[in-house]
JSON list of C-alpha atoms in Angstrom, two decimals:
[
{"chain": "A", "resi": 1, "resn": "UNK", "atom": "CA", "xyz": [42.13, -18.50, 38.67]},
{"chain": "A", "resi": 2, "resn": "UNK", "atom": "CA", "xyz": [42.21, -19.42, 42.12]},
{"chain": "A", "resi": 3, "resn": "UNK", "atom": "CA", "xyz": [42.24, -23.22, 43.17]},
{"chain": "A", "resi": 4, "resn": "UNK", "atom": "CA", "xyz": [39.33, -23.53, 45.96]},
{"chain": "A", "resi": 5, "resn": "UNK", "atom": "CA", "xyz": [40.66, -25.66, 48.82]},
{"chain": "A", "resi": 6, "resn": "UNK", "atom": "CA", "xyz": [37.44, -27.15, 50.15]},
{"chain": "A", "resi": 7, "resn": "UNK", "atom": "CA", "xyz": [35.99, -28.64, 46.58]},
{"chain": "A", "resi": 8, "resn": "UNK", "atom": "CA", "xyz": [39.34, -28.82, 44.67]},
{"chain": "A", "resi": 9, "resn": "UNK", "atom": "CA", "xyz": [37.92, -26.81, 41.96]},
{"chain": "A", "resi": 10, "resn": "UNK", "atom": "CA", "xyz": [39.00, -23.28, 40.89]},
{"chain": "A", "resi": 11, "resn": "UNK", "atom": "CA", "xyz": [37.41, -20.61, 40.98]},
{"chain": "A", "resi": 12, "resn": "UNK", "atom": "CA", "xyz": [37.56, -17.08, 39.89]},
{"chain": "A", "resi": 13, "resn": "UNK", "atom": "CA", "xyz": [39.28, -14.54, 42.22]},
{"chain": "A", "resi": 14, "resn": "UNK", "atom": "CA", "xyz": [36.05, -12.12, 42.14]},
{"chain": "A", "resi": 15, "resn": "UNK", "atom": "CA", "xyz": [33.04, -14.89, 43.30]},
{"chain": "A", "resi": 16, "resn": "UNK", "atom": "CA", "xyz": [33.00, -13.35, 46.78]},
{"chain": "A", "resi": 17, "resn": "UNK", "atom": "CA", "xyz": [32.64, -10.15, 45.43]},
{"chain": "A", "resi": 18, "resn": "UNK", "atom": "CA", "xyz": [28.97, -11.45, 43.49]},
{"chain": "A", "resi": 19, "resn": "UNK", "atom": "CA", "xyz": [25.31, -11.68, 45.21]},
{"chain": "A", "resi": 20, "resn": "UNK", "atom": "CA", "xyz": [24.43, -14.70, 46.22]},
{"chain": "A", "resi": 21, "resn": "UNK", "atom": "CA", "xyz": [22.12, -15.73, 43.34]},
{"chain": "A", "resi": 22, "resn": "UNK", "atom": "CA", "xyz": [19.23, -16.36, 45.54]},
{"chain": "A", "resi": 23, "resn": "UNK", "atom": "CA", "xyz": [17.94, -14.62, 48.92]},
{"chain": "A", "resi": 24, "resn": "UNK", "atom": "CA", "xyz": [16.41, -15.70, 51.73]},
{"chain": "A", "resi": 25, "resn": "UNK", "atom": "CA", "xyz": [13.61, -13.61, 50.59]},
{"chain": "A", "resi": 26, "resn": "UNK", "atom": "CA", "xyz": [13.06, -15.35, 47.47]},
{"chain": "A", "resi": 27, "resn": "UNK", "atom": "CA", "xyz": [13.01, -18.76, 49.06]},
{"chain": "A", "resi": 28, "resn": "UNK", "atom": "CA", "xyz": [10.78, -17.81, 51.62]},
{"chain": "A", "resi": 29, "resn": "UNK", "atom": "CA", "xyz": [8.38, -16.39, 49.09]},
{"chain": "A", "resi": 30, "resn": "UNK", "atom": "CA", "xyz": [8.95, -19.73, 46.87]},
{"chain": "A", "resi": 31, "resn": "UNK", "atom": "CA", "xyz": [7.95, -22.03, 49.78]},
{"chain": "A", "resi": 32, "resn": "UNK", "atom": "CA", "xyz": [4.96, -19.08, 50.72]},
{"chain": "A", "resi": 33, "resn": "UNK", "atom": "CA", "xyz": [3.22, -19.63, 46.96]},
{"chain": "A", "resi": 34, "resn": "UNK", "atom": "CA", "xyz": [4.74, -23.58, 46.51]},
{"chain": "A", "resi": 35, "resn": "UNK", "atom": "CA", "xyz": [2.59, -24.35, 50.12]},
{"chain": "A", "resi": 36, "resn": "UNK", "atom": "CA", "xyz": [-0.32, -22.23, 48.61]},
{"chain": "A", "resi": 37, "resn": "UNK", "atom": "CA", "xyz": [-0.45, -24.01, 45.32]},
{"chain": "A", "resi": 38, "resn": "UNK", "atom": "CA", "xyz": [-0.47, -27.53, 47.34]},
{"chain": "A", "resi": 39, "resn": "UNK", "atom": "CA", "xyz": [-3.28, -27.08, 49.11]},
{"chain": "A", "resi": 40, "resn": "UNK", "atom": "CA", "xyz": [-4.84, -25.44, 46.04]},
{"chain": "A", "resi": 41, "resn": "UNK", "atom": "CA", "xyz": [-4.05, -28.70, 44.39]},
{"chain": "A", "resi": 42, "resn": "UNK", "atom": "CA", "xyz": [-5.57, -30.09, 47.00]},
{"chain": "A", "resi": 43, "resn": "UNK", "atom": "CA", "xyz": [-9.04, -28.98, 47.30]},
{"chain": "A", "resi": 44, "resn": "UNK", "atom": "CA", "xyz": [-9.16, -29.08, 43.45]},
{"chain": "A", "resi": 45, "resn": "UNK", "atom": "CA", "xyz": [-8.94, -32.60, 43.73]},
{"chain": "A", "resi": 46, "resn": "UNK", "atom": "CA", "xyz": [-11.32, -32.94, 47.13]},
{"chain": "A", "resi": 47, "resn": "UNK", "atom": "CA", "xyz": [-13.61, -30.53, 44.88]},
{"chain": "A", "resi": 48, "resn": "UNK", "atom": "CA", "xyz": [-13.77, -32.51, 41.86]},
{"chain": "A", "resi": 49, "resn": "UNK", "atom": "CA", "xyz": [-14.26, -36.04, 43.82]},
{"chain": "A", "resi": 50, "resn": "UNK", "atom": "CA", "xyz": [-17.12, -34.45, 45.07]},
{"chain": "A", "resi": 51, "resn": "UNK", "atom": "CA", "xyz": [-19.06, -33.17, 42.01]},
{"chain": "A", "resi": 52, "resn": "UNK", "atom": "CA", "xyz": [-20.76, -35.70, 39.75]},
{"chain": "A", "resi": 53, "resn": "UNK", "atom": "CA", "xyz": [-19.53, -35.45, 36.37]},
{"chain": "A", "resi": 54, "resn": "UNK", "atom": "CA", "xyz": [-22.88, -35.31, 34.71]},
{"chain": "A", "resi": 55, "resn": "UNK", "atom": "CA", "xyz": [-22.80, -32.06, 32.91]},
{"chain": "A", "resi": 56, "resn": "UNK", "atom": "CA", "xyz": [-18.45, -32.21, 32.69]},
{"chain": "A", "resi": 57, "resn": "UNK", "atom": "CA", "xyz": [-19.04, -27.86, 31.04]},
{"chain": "A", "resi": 58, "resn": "UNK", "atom": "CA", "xyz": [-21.40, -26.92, 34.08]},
{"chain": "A", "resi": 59, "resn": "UNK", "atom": "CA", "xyz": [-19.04, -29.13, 36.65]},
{"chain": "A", "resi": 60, "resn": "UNK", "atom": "CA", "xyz": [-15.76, -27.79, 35.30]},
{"chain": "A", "resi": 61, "resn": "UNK", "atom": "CA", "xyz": [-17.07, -24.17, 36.22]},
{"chain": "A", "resi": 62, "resn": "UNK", "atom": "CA", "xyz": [-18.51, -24.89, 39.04]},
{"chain": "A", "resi": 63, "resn": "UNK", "atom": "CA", "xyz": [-15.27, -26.71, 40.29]},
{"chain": "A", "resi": 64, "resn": "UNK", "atom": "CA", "xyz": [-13.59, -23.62, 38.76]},
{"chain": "A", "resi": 65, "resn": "UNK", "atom": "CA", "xyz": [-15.28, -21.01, 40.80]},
{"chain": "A", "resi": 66, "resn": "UNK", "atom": "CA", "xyz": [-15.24, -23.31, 43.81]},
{"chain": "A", "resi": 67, "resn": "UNK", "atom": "CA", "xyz": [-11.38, -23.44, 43.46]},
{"chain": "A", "resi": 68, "resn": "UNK", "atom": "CA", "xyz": [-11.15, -19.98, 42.95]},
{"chain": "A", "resi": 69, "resn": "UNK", "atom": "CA", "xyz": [-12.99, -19.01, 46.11]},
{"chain": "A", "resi": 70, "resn": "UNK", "atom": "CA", "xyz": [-11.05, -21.33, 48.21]},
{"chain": "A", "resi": 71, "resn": "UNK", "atom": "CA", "xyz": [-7.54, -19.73, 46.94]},
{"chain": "A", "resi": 72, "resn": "UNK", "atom": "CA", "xyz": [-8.96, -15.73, 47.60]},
{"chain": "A", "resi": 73, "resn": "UNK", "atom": "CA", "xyz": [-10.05, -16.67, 51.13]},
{"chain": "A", "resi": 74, "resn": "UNK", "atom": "CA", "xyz": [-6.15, -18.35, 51.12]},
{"chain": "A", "resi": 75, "resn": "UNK", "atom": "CA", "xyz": [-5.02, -14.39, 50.23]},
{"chain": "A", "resi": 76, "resn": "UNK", "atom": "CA", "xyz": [-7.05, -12.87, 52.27]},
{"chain": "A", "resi": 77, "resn": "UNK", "atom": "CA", "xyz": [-6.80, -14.86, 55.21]},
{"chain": "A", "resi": 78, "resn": "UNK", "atom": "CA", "xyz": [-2.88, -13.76, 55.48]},
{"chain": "A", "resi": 79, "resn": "UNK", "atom": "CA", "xyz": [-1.47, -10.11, 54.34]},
{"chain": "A", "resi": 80, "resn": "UNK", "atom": "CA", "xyz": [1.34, -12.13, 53.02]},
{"chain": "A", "resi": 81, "resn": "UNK", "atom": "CA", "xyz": [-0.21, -14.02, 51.13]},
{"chain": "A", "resi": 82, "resn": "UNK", "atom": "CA", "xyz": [-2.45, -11.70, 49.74]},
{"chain": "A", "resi": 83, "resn": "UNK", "atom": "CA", "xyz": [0.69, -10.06, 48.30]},
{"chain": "A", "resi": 84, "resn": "UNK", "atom": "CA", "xyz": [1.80, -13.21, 46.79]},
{"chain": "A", "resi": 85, "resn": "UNK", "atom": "CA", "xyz": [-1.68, -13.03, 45.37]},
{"chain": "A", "resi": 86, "resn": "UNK", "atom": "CA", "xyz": [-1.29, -9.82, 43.79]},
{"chain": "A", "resi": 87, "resn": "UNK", "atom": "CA", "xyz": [2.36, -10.70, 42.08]},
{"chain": "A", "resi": 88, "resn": "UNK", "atom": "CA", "xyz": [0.69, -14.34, 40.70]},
{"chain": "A", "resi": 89, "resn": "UNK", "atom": "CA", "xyz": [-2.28, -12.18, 39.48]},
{"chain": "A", "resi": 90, "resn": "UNK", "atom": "CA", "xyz": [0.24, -9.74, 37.56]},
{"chain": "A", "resi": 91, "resn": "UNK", "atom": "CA", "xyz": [2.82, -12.92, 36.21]},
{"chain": "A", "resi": 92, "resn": "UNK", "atom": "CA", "xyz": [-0.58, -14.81, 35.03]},
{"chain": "A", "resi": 93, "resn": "UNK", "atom": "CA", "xyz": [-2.05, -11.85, 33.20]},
{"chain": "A", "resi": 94, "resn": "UNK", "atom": "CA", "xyz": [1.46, -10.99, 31.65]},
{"chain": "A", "resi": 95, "resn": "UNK", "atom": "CA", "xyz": [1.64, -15.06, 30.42]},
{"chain": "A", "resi": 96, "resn": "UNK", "atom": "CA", "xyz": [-1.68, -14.72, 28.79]},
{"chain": "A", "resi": 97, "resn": "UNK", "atom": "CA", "xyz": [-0.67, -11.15, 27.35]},
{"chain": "A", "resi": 98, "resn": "UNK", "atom": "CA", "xyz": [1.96, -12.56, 25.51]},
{"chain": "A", "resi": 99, "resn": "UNK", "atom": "CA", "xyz": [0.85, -15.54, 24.56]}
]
C-alpha cells in the first residue's frame, strides 16, 4: 500500500494502472438522455394539464400517444439522439423481457 499525499489515504500501488470508471463518453450520453427525459417530463405534464380528465382510459392514451410523438420528433430531430433512442428502445424491451 501506498500512502496518497494529497487525501492522506492509501492507496494501492496499481490504481493508475485502472480505467477511469467512467468516460467522457458516458457522461455526455447521460446528460444527452437525462436532458431528453426532462423535457419529456415536461410536456407530459403540459399534456396532461391540458386534457380534461373526463374519460381518465381514453385521456391516458391519448396523453400517451401525444407523449410518444413528442419524444420521436425529439430522436429524429438530432442523429444523436436518435441513437440514444435506439439504445433506450433496446434497455426498455430487455426490462420488460425479463420481467
Amino acid at each position: 500500500m501506498v500512502a496518497d499525499l494529497h487525501s492522506g489515504s492509501e492507496t494501492s500501488p496499481d490504481n493508475h494502472l485502472k480505467p477511469p470508471r467512467y468516460s467522457l463518453r458516458t457522461r455526455v450520453v447521460t446528460e444527452k438522455t437525462s436532458s431528453i427525459e426532462r423535457l419529456l417530463v415536461s410536456h407530459q405534464k403540459e399534456v396532461a394539464a391540458s386534457i380534461p380528465a373526463a374519460n381518465n382510459r381514453m385521456d391516458r392514451s391519448l396523453r400517451a400517444r401525444q407523449v410518444r410523438r413528442f419524444r420521436n420528433h425529439l430522436l429524429e430531430s438530432d442523429k444523436h439522439n436518435a441513437a440514444l433512442g435506439v439504445i433506450a428502445d433496446a434497455d426498455a424491451d430487455f426490462l420488460s423481457s425479463v420481467i
